[in-house]
Tab-separated table of C-alpha atoms in Angstrom:
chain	number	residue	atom	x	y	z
Z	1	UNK	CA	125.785	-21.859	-5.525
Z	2	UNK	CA	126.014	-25.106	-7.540
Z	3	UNK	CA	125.762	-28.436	-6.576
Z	4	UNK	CA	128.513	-30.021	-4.609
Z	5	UNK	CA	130.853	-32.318	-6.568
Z	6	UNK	CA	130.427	-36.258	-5.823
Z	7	UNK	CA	132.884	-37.520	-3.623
Z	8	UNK	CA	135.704	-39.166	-5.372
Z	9	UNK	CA	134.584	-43.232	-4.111
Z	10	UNK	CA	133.260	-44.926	-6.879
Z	11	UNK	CA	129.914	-46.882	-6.994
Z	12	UNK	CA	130.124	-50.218	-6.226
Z	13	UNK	CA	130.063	-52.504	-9.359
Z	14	UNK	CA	126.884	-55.060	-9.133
Z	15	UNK	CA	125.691	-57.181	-11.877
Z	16	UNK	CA	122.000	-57.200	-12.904
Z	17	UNK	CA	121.680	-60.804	-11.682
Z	18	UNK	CA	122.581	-59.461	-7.912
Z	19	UNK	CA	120.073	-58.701	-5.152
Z	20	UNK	CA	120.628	-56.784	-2.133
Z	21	UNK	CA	119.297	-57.754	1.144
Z	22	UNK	CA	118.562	-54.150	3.050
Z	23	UNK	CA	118.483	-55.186	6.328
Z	24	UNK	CA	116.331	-51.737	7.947
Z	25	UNK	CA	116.969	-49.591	11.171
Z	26	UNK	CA	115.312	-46.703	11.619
Z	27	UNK	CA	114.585	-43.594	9.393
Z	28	UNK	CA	114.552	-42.748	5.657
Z	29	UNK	CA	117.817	-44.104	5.008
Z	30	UNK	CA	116.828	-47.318	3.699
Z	31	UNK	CA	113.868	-46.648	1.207
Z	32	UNK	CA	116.502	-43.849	0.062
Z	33	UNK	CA	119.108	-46.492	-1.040
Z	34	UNK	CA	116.253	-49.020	-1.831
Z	35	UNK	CA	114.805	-45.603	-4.372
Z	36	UNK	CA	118.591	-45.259	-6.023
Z	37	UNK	CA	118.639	-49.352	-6.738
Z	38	UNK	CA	115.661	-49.279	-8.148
Z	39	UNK	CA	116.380	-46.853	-10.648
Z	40	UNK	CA	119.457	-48.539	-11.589
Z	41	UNK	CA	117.377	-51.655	-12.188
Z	42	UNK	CA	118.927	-53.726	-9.591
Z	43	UNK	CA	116.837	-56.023	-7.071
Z	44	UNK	CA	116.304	-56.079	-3.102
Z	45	UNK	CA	114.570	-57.372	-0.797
Z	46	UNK	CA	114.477	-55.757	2.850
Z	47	UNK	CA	114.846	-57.662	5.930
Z	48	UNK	CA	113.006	-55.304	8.379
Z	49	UNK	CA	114.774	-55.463	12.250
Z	50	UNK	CA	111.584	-56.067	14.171
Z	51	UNK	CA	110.720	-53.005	16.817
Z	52	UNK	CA	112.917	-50.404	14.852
Z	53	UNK	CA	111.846	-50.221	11.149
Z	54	UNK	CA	108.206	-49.101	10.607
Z	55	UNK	CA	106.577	-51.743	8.819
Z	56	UNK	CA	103.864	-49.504	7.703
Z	57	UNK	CA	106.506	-47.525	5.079
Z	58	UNK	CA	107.364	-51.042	3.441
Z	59	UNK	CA	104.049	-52.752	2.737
Z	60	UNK	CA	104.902	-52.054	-1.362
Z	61	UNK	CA	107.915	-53.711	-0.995
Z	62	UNK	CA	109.095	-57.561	-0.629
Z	63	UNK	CA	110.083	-57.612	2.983
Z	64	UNK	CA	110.619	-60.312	5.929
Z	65	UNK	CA	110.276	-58.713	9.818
Z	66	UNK	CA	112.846	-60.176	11.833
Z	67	UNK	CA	113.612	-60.125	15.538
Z	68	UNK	CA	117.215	-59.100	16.130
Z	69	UNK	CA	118.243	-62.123	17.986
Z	70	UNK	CA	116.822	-64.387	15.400
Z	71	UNK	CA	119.885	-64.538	13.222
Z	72	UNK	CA	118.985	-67.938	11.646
Z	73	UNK	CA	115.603	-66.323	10.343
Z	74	UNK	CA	117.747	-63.691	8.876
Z	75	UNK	CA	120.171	-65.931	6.939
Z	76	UNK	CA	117.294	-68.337	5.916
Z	77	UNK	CA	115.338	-64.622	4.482
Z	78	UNK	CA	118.057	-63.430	2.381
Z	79	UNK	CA	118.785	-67.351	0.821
Z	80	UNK	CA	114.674	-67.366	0.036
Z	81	UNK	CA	114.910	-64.544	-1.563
Z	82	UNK	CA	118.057	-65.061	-3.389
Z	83	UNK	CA	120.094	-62.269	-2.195
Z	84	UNK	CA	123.757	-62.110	-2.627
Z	85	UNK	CA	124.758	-59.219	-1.257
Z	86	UNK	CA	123.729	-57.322	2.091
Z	87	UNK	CA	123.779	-53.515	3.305
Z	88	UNK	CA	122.949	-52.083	7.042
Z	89	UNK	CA	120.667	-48.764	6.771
Z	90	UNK	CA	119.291	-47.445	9.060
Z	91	UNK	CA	120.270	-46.729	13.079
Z	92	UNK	CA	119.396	-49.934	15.413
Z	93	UNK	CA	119.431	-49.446	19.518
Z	94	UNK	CA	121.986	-51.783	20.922
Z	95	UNK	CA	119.769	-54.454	22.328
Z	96	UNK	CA	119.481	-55.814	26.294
Z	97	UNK	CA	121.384	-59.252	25.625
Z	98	UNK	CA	119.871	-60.375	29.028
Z	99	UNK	CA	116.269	-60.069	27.907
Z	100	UNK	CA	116.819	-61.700	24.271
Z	101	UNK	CA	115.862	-65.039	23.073
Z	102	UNK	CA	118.245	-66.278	20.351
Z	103	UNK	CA	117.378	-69.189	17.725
Z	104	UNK	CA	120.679	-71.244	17.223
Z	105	UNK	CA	122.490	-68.710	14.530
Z	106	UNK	CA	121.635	-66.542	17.378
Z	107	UNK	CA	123.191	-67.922	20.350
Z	108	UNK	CA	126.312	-68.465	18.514
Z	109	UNK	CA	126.473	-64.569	17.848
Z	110	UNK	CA	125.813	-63.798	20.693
Z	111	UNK	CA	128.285	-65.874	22.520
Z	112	UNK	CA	131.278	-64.387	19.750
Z	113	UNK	CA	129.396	-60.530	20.318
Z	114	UNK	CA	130.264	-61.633	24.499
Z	115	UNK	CA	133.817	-60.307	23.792
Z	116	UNK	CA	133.058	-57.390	20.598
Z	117	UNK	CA	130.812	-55.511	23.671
Z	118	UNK	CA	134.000	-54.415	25.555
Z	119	UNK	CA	135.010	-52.807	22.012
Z	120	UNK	CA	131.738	-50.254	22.087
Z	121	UNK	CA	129.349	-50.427	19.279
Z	122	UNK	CA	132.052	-50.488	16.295
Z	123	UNK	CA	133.230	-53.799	18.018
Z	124	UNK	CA	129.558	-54.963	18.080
Z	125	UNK	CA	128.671	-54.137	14.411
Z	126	UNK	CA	132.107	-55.336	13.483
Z	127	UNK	CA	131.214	-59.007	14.608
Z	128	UNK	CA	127.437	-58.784	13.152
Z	129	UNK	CA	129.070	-58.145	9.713
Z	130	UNK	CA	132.125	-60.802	9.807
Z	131	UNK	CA	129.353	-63.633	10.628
Z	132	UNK	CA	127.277	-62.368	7.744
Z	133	UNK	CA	130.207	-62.218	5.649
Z	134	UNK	CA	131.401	-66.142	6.845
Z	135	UNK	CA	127.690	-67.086	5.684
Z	136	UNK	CA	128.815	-66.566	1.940
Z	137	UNK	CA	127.467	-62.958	1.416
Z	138	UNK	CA	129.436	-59.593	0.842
Z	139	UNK	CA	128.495	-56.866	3.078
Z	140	UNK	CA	128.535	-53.207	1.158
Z	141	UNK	CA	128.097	-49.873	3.301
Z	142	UNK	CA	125.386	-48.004	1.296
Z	143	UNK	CA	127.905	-45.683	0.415
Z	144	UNK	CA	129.590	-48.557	-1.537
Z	145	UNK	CA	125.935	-48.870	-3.661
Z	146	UNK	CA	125.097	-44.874	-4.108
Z	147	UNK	CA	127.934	-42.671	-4.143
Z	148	UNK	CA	125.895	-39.350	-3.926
Z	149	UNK	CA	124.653	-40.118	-0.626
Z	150	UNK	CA	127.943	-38.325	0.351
Z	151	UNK	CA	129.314	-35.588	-0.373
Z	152	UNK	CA	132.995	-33.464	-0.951
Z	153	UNK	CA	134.775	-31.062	1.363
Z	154	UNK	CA	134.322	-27.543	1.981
Z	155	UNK	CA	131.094	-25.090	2.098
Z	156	UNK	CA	127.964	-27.132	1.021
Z	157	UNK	CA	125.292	-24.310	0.549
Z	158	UNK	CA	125.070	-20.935	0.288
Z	159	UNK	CA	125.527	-19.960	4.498
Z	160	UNK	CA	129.230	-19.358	4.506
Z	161	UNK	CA	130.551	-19.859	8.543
Z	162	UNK	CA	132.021	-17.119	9.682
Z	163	UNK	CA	135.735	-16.656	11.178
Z	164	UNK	CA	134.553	-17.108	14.934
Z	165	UNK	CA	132.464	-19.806	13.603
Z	166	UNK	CA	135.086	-21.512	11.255
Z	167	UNK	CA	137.349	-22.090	14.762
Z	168	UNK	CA	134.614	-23.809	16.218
Z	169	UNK	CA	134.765	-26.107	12.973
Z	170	UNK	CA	138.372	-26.247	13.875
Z	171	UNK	CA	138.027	-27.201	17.627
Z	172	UNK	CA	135.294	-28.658	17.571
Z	173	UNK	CA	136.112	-31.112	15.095
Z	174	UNK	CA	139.441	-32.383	17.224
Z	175	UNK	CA	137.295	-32.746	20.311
Z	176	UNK	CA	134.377	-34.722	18.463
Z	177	UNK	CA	137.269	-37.108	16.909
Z	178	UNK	CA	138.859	-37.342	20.505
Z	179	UNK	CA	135.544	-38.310	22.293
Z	180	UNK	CA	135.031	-40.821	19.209
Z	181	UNK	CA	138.234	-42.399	20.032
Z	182	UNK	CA	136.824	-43.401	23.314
Z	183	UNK	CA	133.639	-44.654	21.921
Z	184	UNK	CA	131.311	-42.205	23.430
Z	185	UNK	CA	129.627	-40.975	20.580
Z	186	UNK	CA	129.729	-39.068	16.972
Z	187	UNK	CA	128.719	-35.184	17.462
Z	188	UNK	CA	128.671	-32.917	19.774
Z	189	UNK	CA	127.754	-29.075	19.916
Z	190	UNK	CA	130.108	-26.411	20.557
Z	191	UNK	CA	129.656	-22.231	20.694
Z	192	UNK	CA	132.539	-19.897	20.850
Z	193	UNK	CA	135.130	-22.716	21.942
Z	194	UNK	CA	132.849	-23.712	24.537
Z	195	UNK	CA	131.339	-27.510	24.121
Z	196	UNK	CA	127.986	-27.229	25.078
Z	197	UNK	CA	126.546	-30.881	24.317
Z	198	UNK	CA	128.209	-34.108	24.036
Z	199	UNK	CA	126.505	-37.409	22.363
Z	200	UNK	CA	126.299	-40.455	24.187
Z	201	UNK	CA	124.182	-43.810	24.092
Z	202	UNK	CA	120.948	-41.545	23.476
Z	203	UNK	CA	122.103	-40.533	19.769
Z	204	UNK	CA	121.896	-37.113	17.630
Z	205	UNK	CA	118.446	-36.606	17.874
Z	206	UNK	CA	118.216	-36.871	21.532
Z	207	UNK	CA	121.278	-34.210	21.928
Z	208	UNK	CA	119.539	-31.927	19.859
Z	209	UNK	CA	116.472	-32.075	21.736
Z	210	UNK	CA	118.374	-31.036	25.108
Z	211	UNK	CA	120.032	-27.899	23.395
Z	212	UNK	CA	116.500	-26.791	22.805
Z	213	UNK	CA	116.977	-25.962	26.799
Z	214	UNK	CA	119.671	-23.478	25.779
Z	215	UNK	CA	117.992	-20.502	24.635
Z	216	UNK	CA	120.037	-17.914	22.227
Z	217	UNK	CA	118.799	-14.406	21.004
Z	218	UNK	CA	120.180	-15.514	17.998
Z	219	UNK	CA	121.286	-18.455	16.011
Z	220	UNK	CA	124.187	-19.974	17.938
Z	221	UNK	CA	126.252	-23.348	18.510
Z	222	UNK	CA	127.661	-25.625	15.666
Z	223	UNK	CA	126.710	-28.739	15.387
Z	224	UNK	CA	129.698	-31.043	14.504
Z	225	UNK	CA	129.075	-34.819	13.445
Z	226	UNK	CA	131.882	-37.071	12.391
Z	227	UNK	CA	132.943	-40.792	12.219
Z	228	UNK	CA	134.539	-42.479	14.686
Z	229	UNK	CA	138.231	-42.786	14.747
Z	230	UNK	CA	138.344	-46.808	13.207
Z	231	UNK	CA	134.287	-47.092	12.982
Z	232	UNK	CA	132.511	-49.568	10.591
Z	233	UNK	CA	131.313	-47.691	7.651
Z	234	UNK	CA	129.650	-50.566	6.315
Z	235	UNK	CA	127.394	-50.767	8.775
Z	236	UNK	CA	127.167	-47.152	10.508
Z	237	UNK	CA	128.418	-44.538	8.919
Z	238	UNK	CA	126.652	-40.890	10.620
Z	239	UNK	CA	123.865	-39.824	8.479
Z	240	UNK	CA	121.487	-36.491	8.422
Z	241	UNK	CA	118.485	-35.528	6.527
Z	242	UNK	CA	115.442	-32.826	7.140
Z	243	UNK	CA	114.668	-34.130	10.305
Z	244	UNK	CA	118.405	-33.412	11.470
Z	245	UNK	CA	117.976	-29.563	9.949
Z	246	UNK	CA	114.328	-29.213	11.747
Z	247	UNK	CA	115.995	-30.524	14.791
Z	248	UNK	CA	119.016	-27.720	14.520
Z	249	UNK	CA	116.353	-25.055	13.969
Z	250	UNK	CA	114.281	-25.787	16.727
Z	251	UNK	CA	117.547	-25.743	19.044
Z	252	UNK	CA	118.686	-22.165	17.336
Z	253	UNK	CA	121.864	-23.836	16.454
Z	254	UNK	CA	123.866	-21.855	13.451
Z	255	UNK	CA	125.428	-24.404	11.445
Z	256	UNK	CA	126.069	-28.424	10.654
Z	257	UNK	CA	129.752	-30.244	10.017
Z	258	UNK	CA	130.477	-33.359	8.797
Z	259	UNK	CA	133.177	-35.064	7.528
Z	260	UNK	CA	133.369	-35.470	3.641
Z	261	UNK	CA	133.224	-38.725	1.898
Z	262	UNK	CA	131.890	-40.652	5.371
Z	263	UNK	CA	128.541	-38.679	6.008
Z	264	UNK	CA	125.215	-39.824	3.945
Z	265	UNK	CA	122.741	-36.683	3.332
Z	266	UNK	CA	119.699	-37.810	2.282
Z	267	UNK	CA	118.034	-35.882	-0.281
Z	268	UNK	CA	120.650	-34.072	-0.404
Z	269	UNK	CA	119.373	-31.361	-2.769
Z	270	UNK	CA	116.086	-30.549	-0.995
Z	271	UNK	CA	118.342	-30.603	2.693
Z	272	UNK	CA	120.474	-27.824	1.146
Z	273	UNK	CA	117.886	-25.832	-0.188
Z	274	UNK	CA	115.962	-26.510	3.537
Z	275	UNK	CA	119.523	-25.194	5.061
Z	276	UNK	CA	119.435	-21.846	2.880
Z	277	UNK	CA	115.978	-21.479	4.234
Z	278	UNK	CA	116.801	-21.882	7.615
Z	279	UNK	CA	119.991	-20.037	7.434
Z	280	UNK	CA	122.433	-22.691	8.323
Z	281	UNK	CA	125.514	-23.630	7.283
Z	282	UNK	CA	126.283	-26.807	6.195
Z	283	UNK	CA	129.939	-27.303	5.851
Z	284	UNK	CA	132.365	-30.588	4.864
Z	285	UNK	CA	135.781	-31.098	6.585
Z	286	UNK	CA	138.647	-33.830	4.743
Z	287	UNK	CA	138.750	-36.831	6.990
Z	288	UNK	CA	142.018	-35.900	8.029
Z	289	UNK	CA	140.187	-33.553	9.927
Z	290	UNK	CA	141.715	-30.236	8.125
Z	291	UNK	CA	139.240	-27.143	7.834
């Protein structure tokens, strides 16, 4: 099977003279975008969030570690090093507001955040990116700097679902957008129309660890992964790699859906080649939600 076609968003437009401030979560997701700039001869610097990017994987790379609350140290890293524009990679844990100690760009946050919490996390991410877009710098999902870090619709790889497992796509796909709606989480794992994991505050990785419980004789369960209904793509949009396939195999799951356009693969070559191996299906709904 060939490669997938690029989903139709174009590539952000940046001038030479830009820089990107990568401000880093967790994972692979930001030295993946930070890979792709680098290539296209543009400049970052990352702005590590202190207890959730491993420093370790960035010592060849200009960086600043930052504590989350200490938004003033942020703003005054990206004007040092001359950054003009500013991306979110990378998953960050909501923090515990009562055990943080803000500088002064920190406290005012904070205070605005006070009202964004009752919104779920899309409200919270929502009001990180509006202050960092008051402070004079334009916020770009990495989706906006790397358009093959998603993908189009339809079968991704060569595991084609079958019909029983094409209506789980189906149902499963209206129940993971309704449960998004209500800000409880992104995926959720569903065999023969029965939902048989739900994702919460603990996050993909997490859910997949407590269908390893469920024990099949075969390869069983779909996986389904989407958006939220209204969710800030700028600063979260869902994202799987190798570690999301090794986590499916482990949990004899059968098959992976996401919703084209909105879902970063990493190394997205080598994760379908890994899914052929593995014998799951990787498969790419519209985000209208239509099979």
């Amino acid at each position: 099977m060939g490669s997938p076609n690029v989903a139709s968003a174009s590539r952000h437009n940046l001038g030479l003279d830009e820089k990107i401030g990568i401000i880093a979560g967790r994972g692979d997701l930001p030295l993946s975008l930070a890979s792709s700039l680098e290539k296209r001869g543009l400049s970052f610097h990352f702005l590590l969030v202190e207890g959730e990017a491993d420093p370790n994987r960035y010592s060849g790379f200009p960086h600043d570690i930052v504590p989350i609350a200490k938004v003033g140290k942020f703003l005054k890293a990206l004007k040092k090093s001359g950054c003009t524009a500013v991306t979110l990679a990378g998953p960050v844990s909501r923090p515990n507001f009562s055990k943080l100690i803000p500088d002064f760009e920190g406290a005012k946050l904070i205070a605005r955040i006070g009202g964004a919490l009752s919104k779920g996390d899309d409200g919270l991410l929502s009001a990180v990116t509006n202050y960092i877009e008051e402070k004079g710098y334009h916020v770009l999902g990495a989706h906006e700097l790397e358009e093959e870090l998603t993908i189009s619709s339809g079968p991704l790889n060569d595991i084609i679902p079958s019909s029983d497992q094409l209506g789980d796509i189906e149902k499963g796909s209206v129940i993971c957008r309704q449960i998004g709606a209500l800000d409880i989480g992104q995926a959720i794992v569903i065999r023969k129309g029965y939902v048989l994991a739900v994702e919460a505050a603990e996050g993909t990785e997490k859910l997949l660890n407590r269908c390893e419980d469920l024990s099949w004789e075969s390869q069983a369960g779909v996986l389904v992964k989407l958006p939220k209904p209204g969710q800030n793509l700028k600063a979260d949009m869902p994202t799987v790699g190798l570690d999301t396939l090794q986590q499916m195999k482990s949990a004899n799951l059968s098959g992976l859906v996401i919703e084209a356009g909105n879902t970063i693969i990493l190394d997205r070559e080598e994760f379908l080649k890994k899914a052929n191996t593995l014998g799951l299906f990787i498969y790419a709904i519209e985000a209208s939600g239509d099979v």
